[in-house]
Amino acid sequence: MIKRGNHPNYALTYSVLTLAALTVIVPVLWMVSTSLKTMVEMFTIPPVWIPKVITWEAFSRIWVDYPFGGYFWNSLVVVASATLISLAFSALAGYGVSRFQFRGKGVFLTFLLITQMFPSIMLLIPYYKVMRTLGLINTYTGLTLAYVSFTIPFCSWMMLGYFQGIPKELDAAASIDGCGKFRTFAQILLPLTLPGLAATAIYSFLVGWNEYMFAMILTTSENMKTVPVGIGQLIGQYRIAWNDIMAVSLVASVPLTILFLFLQKYLVSSLTAGAVKQ
Amino acid sequence: MNSSKTKTQWSGYWFTLPAALMLGALVVYPLLYGFYISLFDTNLLFRWNFVGLRYYLEVFTNAEFLGKILLTLKFTFFTVAGHFIVGMILALLLNQKFPGRVFFRAVLIVPWLFPEVVVGLLWKWMLNPMYGLFNQFLQDLGLIAGPVSWLGNQETAFISVVIAAIWKGFPLVMILLLAGLQAIPDELYEAGQIDGASRQQIFRFITLPSLRSVLMVTLILDTVWWFKHFTIIWILTQGGPVNATSVVSIDIFKTAFEYFRFGQAAALAVVVFFVCFLIGYVYRRKLGEDDD
């Protein structure tokens, strides 16, 4: 059998993969190296890989000289709320669409797909206006609602894919045992979709944690900014402190990496399930 | 005796309605409102002059905007092509069994986990004309004589932006294709071997056709996502120098939030939506011919 073949061409495989891995690792190491440098050493020609003086000051400066503690808190609150809301709504919708026939189902599914097609900036302008009118600029609620609007559609697709993989006989059995529709969903089906929920949660977290444009426009006050906006504004400054920027960039990438390490199996299979079944 | 059918109808609604209502309020309403805004010359405050479809007509007579659409298509084409070439090669390699596979898979996914702002800044730092790693590396290899200002130069800025976008986006394509490859049943390959097919033939007649649905979905999503991409380009160049990297999302953003021509920006956004929709439609037509 050739698939995952018994005789891969090791030399070729390893050289291509090593090259690819280097293009990923070298920039990341460069980030680490920069974040450990002093201001002086950061600006040397040619650049040094291993700084003579290794300092962790950049990592402490980001909490002391810049309000990154606050930015992280804002990001966490907004993204966690958006993720919880998306999970609840998309689990319900995924179950509903996978189990029942009803008028408008096709329209709903098509609509979910179409939301992936429009430029988010199309929503940004009306959001800016509406949120200003409602006083939601600079609030957690405002940003959370914005994030929910782009996560619910894709999350619903992911959950739908997941529910479709669970045999309908389970529902039938539960209903014979006298379970109501909602209890069947909450007590029988939902626990079985935990991997799907986990995947959907990371997806939603990833989207929110990375989002930059909406956060930049919908938050104007210093104490409401999110991590990406906080990082982004560091390059506006006269003398760019690349060591600080790289330090905070590394810290900002940690939550996603941890989440992914634990849950990657679920995420990958769910993303593909959606793609394959679509 | 229509009770059971009506019941499932209603159950379907009960479960789906929360999401539908939420999306109605958070997506449909703002979209319609955005379209409404596009009919006005407005700063969203006190100036609301009705202009009807004027901005839409302008789009099609305005060479500058059409040029930006073309630039965006060019950016999307190179980025997506990069993702698919790199992603496909790596997925095929990772689909083999060999020691170290897990390690490579884990490393190669990393760019996808980095926030877009971080990717933008990292590349901006690497491309720094004075202290950047990139220039140093190319000079060490003897490929360039002196430092190049990659982002400060109209020709190189575009290439730089595409490279950063490929770096960020190839892992997702790689994972999706890899998962697609792993879903192909072994029997198909065995049958192919028994029939004496060569490696190329197996790829051409077994692998590619089995991957088709994954390829199509990935291609549509990746194209549309990068067509409307904003953050990395914004961080790297803000659309400059001059307009060398001014893709439509940057252009719309500036029109709205720098020049405060919200109506015009809203109209441009609607046009971009139709372009994205068209891309999706054309792909489906081309790739999904005998699907449905």
mmCIF file of C-alpha atoms in Angstrom, chain B:
data_model
loop_
_atom_site.group_PDB
_atom_site.id
_atom_site.type_symbol
_atom_site.label_atom_id
_atom_site.label_comp_id
_atom_site.label_asym_id
_atom_site.label_seq_id
_atom_site.Cartn_x
_atom_site.Cartn_y
_atom_site.Cartn_z
ATOM 1 C CA MET B 1 -53.139 13.399 11.715
ATOM 2 C CA ASN B 2 -50.680 16.110 10.919
ATOM 3 C CA SER B 3 -49.526 16.302 14.507
ATOM 4 C CA SER B 4 -46.168 14.538 14.285
ATOM 5 C CA LYS B 5 -45.048 16.539 11.286
ATOM 6 C CA THR B 6 -46.056 19.836 12.824
ATOM 7 C CA LYS B 7 -44.334 18.813 16.017
ATOM 8 C CA THR B 8 -40.974 18.251 14.363
ATOM 9 C CA GLN B 9 -41.464 21.493 12.448
ATOM 10 C CA TRP B 10 -41.893 23.292 15.725
ATOM 11 C CA SER B 11 -39.034 21.489 17.402
ATOM 12 C CA GLY B 12 -36.801 22.528 14.536
ATOM 13 C CA TYR B 13 -37.811 26.119 15.054
ATOM 14 C CA TRP B 14 -37.326 26.024 18.804
ATOM 15 C CA PHE B 15 -33.742 24.896 18.418
ATOM 16 C CA THR B 16 -32.811 27.029 15.438
ATOM 17 C CA LEU B 17 -34.658 30.207 16.273
ATOM 18 C CA PRO B 18 -32.252 31.591 18.889
ATOM 19 C CA ALA B 19 -29.360 31.558 16.402
ATOM 20 C CA ALA B 20 -31.577 32.805 13.587
ATOM 21 C CA LEU B 21 -32.899 35.716 15.637
ATOM 22 C CA MET B 22 -29.451 36.599 16.907
ATOM 23 C CA LEU B 23 -28.070 36.613 13.363
ATOM 24 C CA GLY B 24 -31.056 38.564 12.177
ATOM 25 C CA ALA B 25 -30.294 41.279 14.689
ATOM 26 C CA LEU B 26 -26.526 41.167 14.403
ATOM 27 C CA VAL B 27 -25.985 40.427 10.730
ATOM 28 C CA VAL B 28 -29.057 40.926 8.563
ATOM 29 C CA TYR B 29 -30.129 44.188 10.117
ATOM 30 C CA PRO B 30 -26.644 45.768 10.028
ATOM 31 C CA LEU B 31 -26.185 44.614 6.423
ATOM 32 C CA LEU B 32 -29.425 46.233 5.358
ATOM 33 C CA TYR B 33 -28.550 49.302 7.352
ATOM 34 C CA GLY B 34 -25.137 49.352 5.690
ATOM 35 C CA PHE B 35 -26.835 49.283 2.317
ATOM 36 C CA TYR B 36 -29.038 52.158 3.456
ATOM 37 C CA ILE B 37 -25.958 54.135 4.500
ATOM 38 C CA SER B 38 -24.465 53.517 1.059
ATOM 39 C CA LEU B 39 -27.240 55.603 -0.463
ATOM 40 C CA PHE B 40 -26.138 58.716 1.398
ATOM 41 C CA ASP B 41 -23.289 61.128 1.391
ATOM 42 C CA THR B 42 -22.829 61.001 5.134
ATOM 43 C CA ASN B 43 -20.427 61.383 8.028
ATOM 44 C CA LEU B 44 -22.917 59.438 10.157
ATOM 45 C CA LEU B 45 -23.495 62.530 12.276
ATOM 46 C CA PHE B 46 -25.314 65.530 10.928
ATOM 47 C CA ARG B 47 -24.713 65.215 7.186
ATOM 48 C CA TRP B 48 -27.098 62.828 5.479
ATOM 49 C CA ASN B 49 -27.479 63.816 1.832
ATOM 50 C CA PHE B 50 -29.353 61.270 -0.194
ATOM 51 C CA VAL B 51 -27.397 60.398 -3.332
ATOM 52 C CA GLY B 52 -29.177 57.225 -4.393
ATOM 53 C CA LEU B 53 -27.057 54.831 -6.381
ATOM 54 C CA ARG B 54 -24.453 57.426 -7.275
ATOM 55 C CA TYR B 55 -21.613 55.700 -5.432
ATOM 56 C CA TYR B 56 -22.375 52.432 -7.170
ATOM 57 C CA LEU B 57 -22.237 54.094 -10.556
ATOM 58 C CA GLU B 58 -18.989 55.746 -9.567
ATOM 59 C CA VAL B 59 -17.439 52.416 -8.691
ATOM 60 C CA PHE B 60 -17.789 51.205 -12.237
ATOM 61 C CA THR B 61 -16.586 54.383 -13.841
ATOM 62 C CA ASN B 62 -13.811 54.976 -11.365
ATOM 63 C CA ALA B 63 -10.624 53.466 -12.764
ATOM 64 C CA GLU B 64 -8.899 53.845 -9.422
ATOM 65 C CA PHE B 65 -11.273 51.567 -7.574
ATOM 66 C CA LEU B 66 -11.284 49.007 -10.357
ATOM 67 C CA GLY B 67 -7.513 49.088 -10.172
ATOM 68 C CA LYS B 68 -7.736 48.319 -6.468
ATOM 69 C CA ILE B 69 -10.043 45.403 -7.134
ATOM 70 C CA LEU B 70 -7.517 44.067 -9.625
ATOM 71 C CA LEU B 71 -4.721 44.552 -7.114
ATOM 72 C CA THR B 72 -6.770 42.670 -4.527
ATOM 73 C CA LEU B 73 -7.384 39.848 -6.997
ATOM 74 C CA LYS B 74 -3.676 39.710 -7.699
ATOM 75 C CA PHE B 75 -2.866 39.623 -3.987
ATOM 76 C CA THR B 76 -5.472 36.916 -3.421
ATOM 77 C CA PHE B 77 -4.283 34.863 -6.369
ATOM 78 C CA PHE B 78 -0.652 34.745 -5.295
ATOM 79 C CA THR B 79 -1.513 34.199 -1.649
ATOM 80 C CA VAL B 80 -3.977 31.388 -2.279
ATOM 81 C CA ALA B 81 -1.733 29.793 -4.901
ATOM 82 C CA GLY B 82 1.081 29.899 -2.355
ATOM 83 C CA HIS B 83 -1.114 28.322 0.304
ATOM 84 C CA PHE B 84 -2.172 25.509 -2.005
ATOM 85 C CA ILE B 85 1.239 24.721 -3.432
ATOM 86 C CA VAL B 86 2.950 24.724 -0.044
ATOM 87 C CA GLY B 87 -0.035 23.197 1.745
ATOM 88 C CA MET B 88 -0.471 20.388 -0.781
ATOM 89 C CA ILE B 89 3.209 19.425 -0.858
ATOM 90 C CA LEU B 90 3.428 19.385 2.925
ATOM 91 C CA ALA B 91 0.136 17.521 3.298
ATOM 92 C CA LEU B 92 1.297 14.818 0.867
ATOM 93 C CA LEU B 93 4.579 14.457 2.729
ATOM 94 C CA LEU B 94 2.919 14.387 6.136
ATOM 95 C CA ASN B 95 0.487 11.754 4.911
ATOM 96 C CA GLN B 96 3.328 9.239 4.869
ATOM 97 C CA LYS B 97 4.355 7.302 7.950
ATOM 98 C CA PHE B 98 7.834 8.208 9.127
ATOM 99 C CA PRO B 99 9.552 8.992 12.402
ATOM 100 C CA GLY B 100 9.170 12.640 13.370
ATOM 101 C CA ARG B 101 5.857 13.143 11.632
ATOM 102 C CA VAL B 102 4.144 14.419 14.768
ATOM 103 C CA PHE B 103 6.938 16.888 15.380
ATOM 104 C CA PHE B 104 6.754 18.364 11.885
ATOM 105 C CA ARG B 105 3.005 18.577 12.021
ATOM 106 C CA ALA B 106 3.120 20.454 15.306
ATOM 107 C CA VAL B 107 5.773 22.897 14.124
ATOM 108 C CA LEU B 108 4.162 23.606 10.785
ATOM 109 C CA ILE B 109 0.879 24.594 12.377
ATOM 110 C CA VAL B 110 2.462 27.378 14.422
ATOM 111 C CA PRO B 111 1.915 30.378 12.097
ATOM 112 C CA TRP B 112 -1.795 29.683 12.157
ATOM 113 C CA LEU B 113 -1.853 30.076 15.936
ATOM 114 C CA PHE B 114 -0.241 33.495 15.895
ATOM 115 C CA PRO B 115 -2.594 36.451 15.932
ATOM 116 C CA GLU B 116 -2.596 38.342 12.634
ATOM 117 C CA VAL B 117 -1.298 41.482 14.294
ATOM 118 C CA VAL B 118 1.619 39.494 15.652
ATOM 119 C CA VAL B 119 2.390 38.014 12.241
ATOM 120 C CA GLY B 120 2.295 41.483 10.726
ATOM 121 C CA LEU B 121 4.644 42.902 13.322
ATOM 122 C CA LEU B 122 7.017 39.963 13.182
ATOM 123 C CA TRP B 123 7.420 40.369 9.438
ATOM 124 C CA LYS B 124 7.712 44.100 9.740
ATOM 125 C CA TRP B 125 10.612 43.568 12.110
ATOM 126 C CA MET B 126 12.233 40.916 9.958
ATOM 127 C CA LEU B 127 11.895 43.140 6.890
ATOM 128 C CA ASN B 128 13.307 46.154 8.693
ATOM 129 C CA PRO B 129 15.762 47.731 6.240
ATOM 130 C CA MET B 130 18.423 48.498 8.849
ATOM 131 C CA TYR B 131 18.296 45.818 11.497
ATOM 132 C CA GLY B 132 16.156 43.198 9.818
ATOM 133 C CA LEU B 133 16.995 39.546 9.644
ATOM 134 C CA PHE B 134 15.779 39.217 6.078
ATOM 135 C CA ASN B 135 18.258 41.622 4.512
ATOM 136 C CA GLN B 136 21.078 40.155 6.545
ATOM 137 C CA PHE B 137 20.186 36.668 5.391
ATOM 138 C CA LEU B 138 19.999 37.641 1.720
ATOM 139 C CA GLN B 139 23.264 39.550 1.992
ATOM 140 C CA ASP B 140 24.973 36.553 3.597
ATOM 141 C CA LEU B 141 23.788 34.431 0.708
ATOM 142 C CA GLY B 142 25.085 37.072 -1.663
ATOM 143 C CA LEU B 143 21.675 37.565 -3.273
ATOM 144 C CA ILE B 144 21.549 41.293 -2.634
ATOM 145 C CA ALA B 145 24.418 43.746 -2.415
ATOM 146 C CA GLY B 146 23.034 46.159 0.154
ATOM 147 C CA PRO B 147 20.012 46.514 2.413
ATOM 148 C CA VAL B 148 16.661 46.724 0.634
ATOM 149 C CA SER B 149 13.734 48.661 2.035
ATOM 150 C CA TRP B 150 11.246 45.910 1.310
ATOM 151 C CA LEU B 151 8.187 47.706 2.569
ATOM 152 C CA GLY B 152 9.228 51.148 1.446
ATOM 153 C CA ASN B 153 9.404 50.291 -2.191
ATOM 154 C CA GLN B 154 6.439 49.968 -4.502
ATOM 155 C CA GLU B 155 7.444 46.718 -6.209
ATOM 156 C CA THR B 156 8.856 44.882 -3.220
ATOM 157 C CA ALA B 157 6.097 45.937 -0.792
ATOM 158 C CA PHE B 158 3.557 43.858 -2.690
ATOM 159 C CA ILE B 159 5.778 40.779 -2.716
ATOM 160 C CA SER B 160 6.543 41.201 0.983
ATOM 161 C CA VAL B 161 2.892 41.374 1.883
ATOM 162 C CA VAL B 162 2.172 38.235 -0.142
ATOM 163 C CA ILE B 163 5.024 36.351 1.548
ATOM 164 C CA ALA B 164 3.756 37.246 5.015
ATOM 165 C CA ALA B 165 0.241 36.207 3.985
ATOM 166 C CA ILE B 166 1.473 32.861 2.671
ATOM 167 C CA TRP B 167 3.447 32.252 5.852
ATOM 168 C CA LYS B 168 0.399 32.913 7.986
ATOM 169 C CA GLY B 169 -2.146 30.983 5.942
ATOM 170 C CA PHE B 170 -0.533 27.802 4.589
ATOM 171 C CA PRO B 171 -1.015 25.734 7.788
ATOM 172 C CA LEU B 172 -4.790 25.787 7.603
ATOM 173 C CA VAL B 173 -4.781 24.600 3.992
ATOM 174 C CA MET B 174 -2.202 21.974 4.919
ATOM 175 C CA ILE B 175 -4.300 20.590 7.787
ATOM 176 C CA LEU B 176 -7.496 20.520 5.788
ATOM 177 C CA LEU B 177 -5.862 18.757 2.848
ATOM 178 C CA LEU B 178 -4.041 16.346 5.144
ATOM 179 C CA ALA B 179 -7.287 15.412 6.828
ATOM 180 C CA GLY B 180 -8.831 14.990 3.385
ATOM 181 C CA LEU B 181 -6.003 12.689 2.346
ATOM 182 C CA GLN B 182 -6.386 10.583 5.456
ATOM 183 C CA ALA B 183 -10.058 10.111 4.745
ATOM 184 C CA ILE B 184 -9.309 8.318 1.466
ATOM 185 C CA PRO B 185 -9.860 4.594 2.037
ATOM 186 C CA ASP B 186 -6.826 2.349 1.667
ATOM 187 C CA GLU B 187 -8.755 -0.007 -0.610
ATOM 188 C CA LEU B 188 -8.740 2.592 -3.360
ATOM 189 C CA TYR B 189 -4.966 2.726 -3.336
ATOM 190 C CA GLU B 190 -4.676 -1.039 -3.166
ATOM 191 C CA ALA B 191 -6.984 -1.392 -6.140
ATOM 192 C CA GLY B 192 -4.908 1.149 -8.021
ATOM 193 C CA GLN B 193 -1.734 -0.761 -7.294
ATOM 194 C CA ILE B 194 -3.181 -4.060 -8.369
ATOM 195 C CA ASP B 195 -4.144 -2.432 -11.637
ATOM 196 C CA GLY B 196 -0.521 -1.414 -12.011
ATOM 197 C CA ALA B 197 -0.971 2.332 -11.799
ATOM 198 C CA SER B 198 2.113 4.486 -11.441
ATOM 199 C CA ARG B 199 2.550 6.964 -8.581
ATOM 200 C CA GLN B 200 1.532 9.824 -10.848
ATOM 201 C CA GLN B 201 -1.498 7.961 -12.094
ATOM 202 C CA ILE B 202 -2.541 7.125 -8.569
ATOM 203 C CA PHE B 203 -2.269 10.791 -7.647
ATOM 204 C CA ARG B 204 -4.095 11.926 -10.749
ATOM 205 C CA PHE B 205 -6.887 9.343 -10.773
ATOM 206 C CA ILE B 206 -7.343 8.438 -7.110
ATOM 207 C CA THR B 207 -5.999 11.115 -4.804
ATOM 208 C CA LEU B 208 -7.154 14.256 -6.599
ATOM 209 C CA PRO B 209 -10.726 13.122 -7.333
ATOM 210 C CA SER B 210 -11.190 11.910 -3.754
ATOM 211 C CA LEU B 211 -9.948 15.227 -2.465
ATOM 212 C CA ARG B 212 -12.233 17.241 -4.649
ATOM 213 C CA SER B 213 -14.839 18.298 -2.134
ATOM 214 C CA VAL B 214 -12.231 19.231 0.466
ATOM 215 C CA LEU B 215 -10.280 21.117 -2.187
ATOM 216 C CA MET B 216 -13.319 23.031 -3.298
ATOM 217 C CA VAL B 217 -14.444 24.127 0.136
ATOM 218 C CA THR B 218 -10.919 25.042 1.177
ATOM 219 C CA LEU B 219 -10.340 26.945 -2.025
ATOM 220 C CA ILE B 220 -13.541 28.959 -1.737
ATOM 221 C CA LEU B 221 -13.023 29.816 1.909
ATOM 222 C CA ASP B 222 -9.348 30.613 1.540
ATOM 223 C CA THR B 223 -9.941 32.820 -1.492
ATOM 224 C CA VAL B 224 -12.764 34.733 0.084
ATOM 225 C CA TRP B 225 -10.940 35.115 3.406
ATOM 226 C CA TRP B 226 -7.825 36.528 1.794
ATOM 227 C CA PHE B 227 -9.709 38.618 -0.698
ATOM 228 C CA LYS B 228 -11.128 40.612 2.174
ATOM 229 C CA HIS B 229 -8.026 40.437 4.355
ATOM 230 C CA PHE B 230 -7.095 43.515 6.323
ATOM 231 C CA THR B 231 -4.892 43.171 9.378
ATOM 232 C CA ILE B 232 -1.513 41.937 8.143
ATOM 233 C CA ILE B 233 -1.423 44.406 5.273
ATOM 234 C CA TRP B 234 -2.554 47.219 7.512
ATOM 235 C CA ILE B 235 0.222 46.515 10.005
ATOM 236 C CA LEU B 236 2.884 46.075 7.321
ATOM 237 C CA THR B 237 2.178 48.965 4.990
ATOM 238 C CA GLN B 238 -1.198 50.617 5.697
ATOM 239 C CA GLY B 239 -1.765 50.237 1.959
ATOM 240 C CA GLY B 240 1.380 52.096 0.935
ATOM 241 C CA PRO B 241 3.850 53.026 -0.358
ATOM 242 C CA VAL B 242 1.638 55.223 -2.524
ATOM 243 C CA ASN B 243 -1.084 52.642 -3.222
ATOM 244 C CA ALA B 244 1.106 49.620 -3.894
ATOM 245 C CA THR B 245 -0.655 47.413 -1.338
ATOM 246 C CA SER B 246 -3.942 49.251 -1.084
ATOM 247 C CA VAL B 247 -6.274 46.282 -1.367
ATOM 248 C CA VAL B 248 -10.001 46.943 -1.189
ATOM 249 C CA SER B 249 -10.431 46.314 2.516
ATOM 250 C CA ILE B 250 -7.726 48.870 3.299
ATOM 251 C CA ASP B 251 -9.195 51.302 0.816
ATOM 252 C CA ILE B 252 -12.668 50.962 2.310
ATOM 253 C CA PHE B 253 -11.318 51.289 5.820
ATOM 254 C CA LYS B 254 -9.511 54.507 4.971
ATOM 255 C CA THR B 255 -12.465 55.912 3.064
ATOM 256 C CA ALA B 256 -14.616 55.379 6.135
ATOM 257 C CA PHE B 257 -12.415 56.022 9.112
ATOM 258 C CA GLU B 258 -9.806 58.403 7.765
ATOM 259 C CA TYR B 259 -11.778 60.452 5.254
ATOM 260 C CA PHE B 260 -15.146 59.918 6.961
ATOM 261 C CA ARG B 261 -16.923 59.214 3.672
ATOM 262 C CA PHE B 262 -19.040 56.486 5.217
ATOM 263 C CA GLY B 263 -21.643 56.293 2.474
ATOM 264 C CA GLN B 264 -19.062 55.782 -0.225
ATOM 265 C CA ALA B 265 -17.219 53.219 1.896
ATOM 266 C CA ALA B 266 -20.431 51.306 2.536
ATOM 267 C CA ALA B 267 -21.124 51.188 -1.195
ATOM 268 C CA LEU B 268 -17.632 49.865 -1.892
ATOM 269 C CA ALA B 269 -18.164 47.183 0.748
ATOM 270 C CA VAL B 270 -21.358 46.056 -0.951
ATOM 271 C CA VAL B 271 -19.492 45.781 -4.242
ATOM 272 C CA VAL B 272 -16.780 43.695 -2.571
ATOM 273 C CA PHE B 273 -19.456 41.400 -1.210
ATOM 274 C CA PHE B 274 -20.702 40.757 -4.729
ATOM 275 C CA VAL B 275 -17.188 40.101 -5.964
ATOM 276 C CA CYS B 276 -16.660 37.551 -3.167
ATOM 277 C CA PHE B 277 -20.001 35.982 -3.906
ATOM 278 C CA LEU B 278 -19.114 35.763 -7.567
ATOM 279 C CA ILE B 279 -15.786 34.100 -6.771
ATOM 280 C CA GLY B 280 -17.608 31.484 -4.713
ATOM 281 C CA TYR B 281 -20.143 30.948 -7.459
ATOM 282 C CA VAL B 282 -17.559 30.577 -10.225
ATOM 283 C CA TYR B 283 -15.569 28.069 -8.178
ATOM 284 C CA ARG B 284 -18.644 26.002 -7.459
ATOM 285 C CA ARG B 285 -19.516 26.001 -11.128
ATOM 286 C CA LYS B 286 -16.039 25.020 -12.213
ATOM 287 C CA LEU B 287 -15.151 22.553 -9.521
ATOM 288 C CA GLY B 288 -18.448 21.156 -8.398
ATOM 289 C CA GLU B 289 -19.868 20.376 -11.818
ATOM 290 C CA ASP B 290 -21.108 16.850 -11.280
ATOM 291 C CA ASP B 291 -21.600 17.261 -7.559
ATOM 292 C CA ASP B 292 -25.219 18.151 -7.498
#
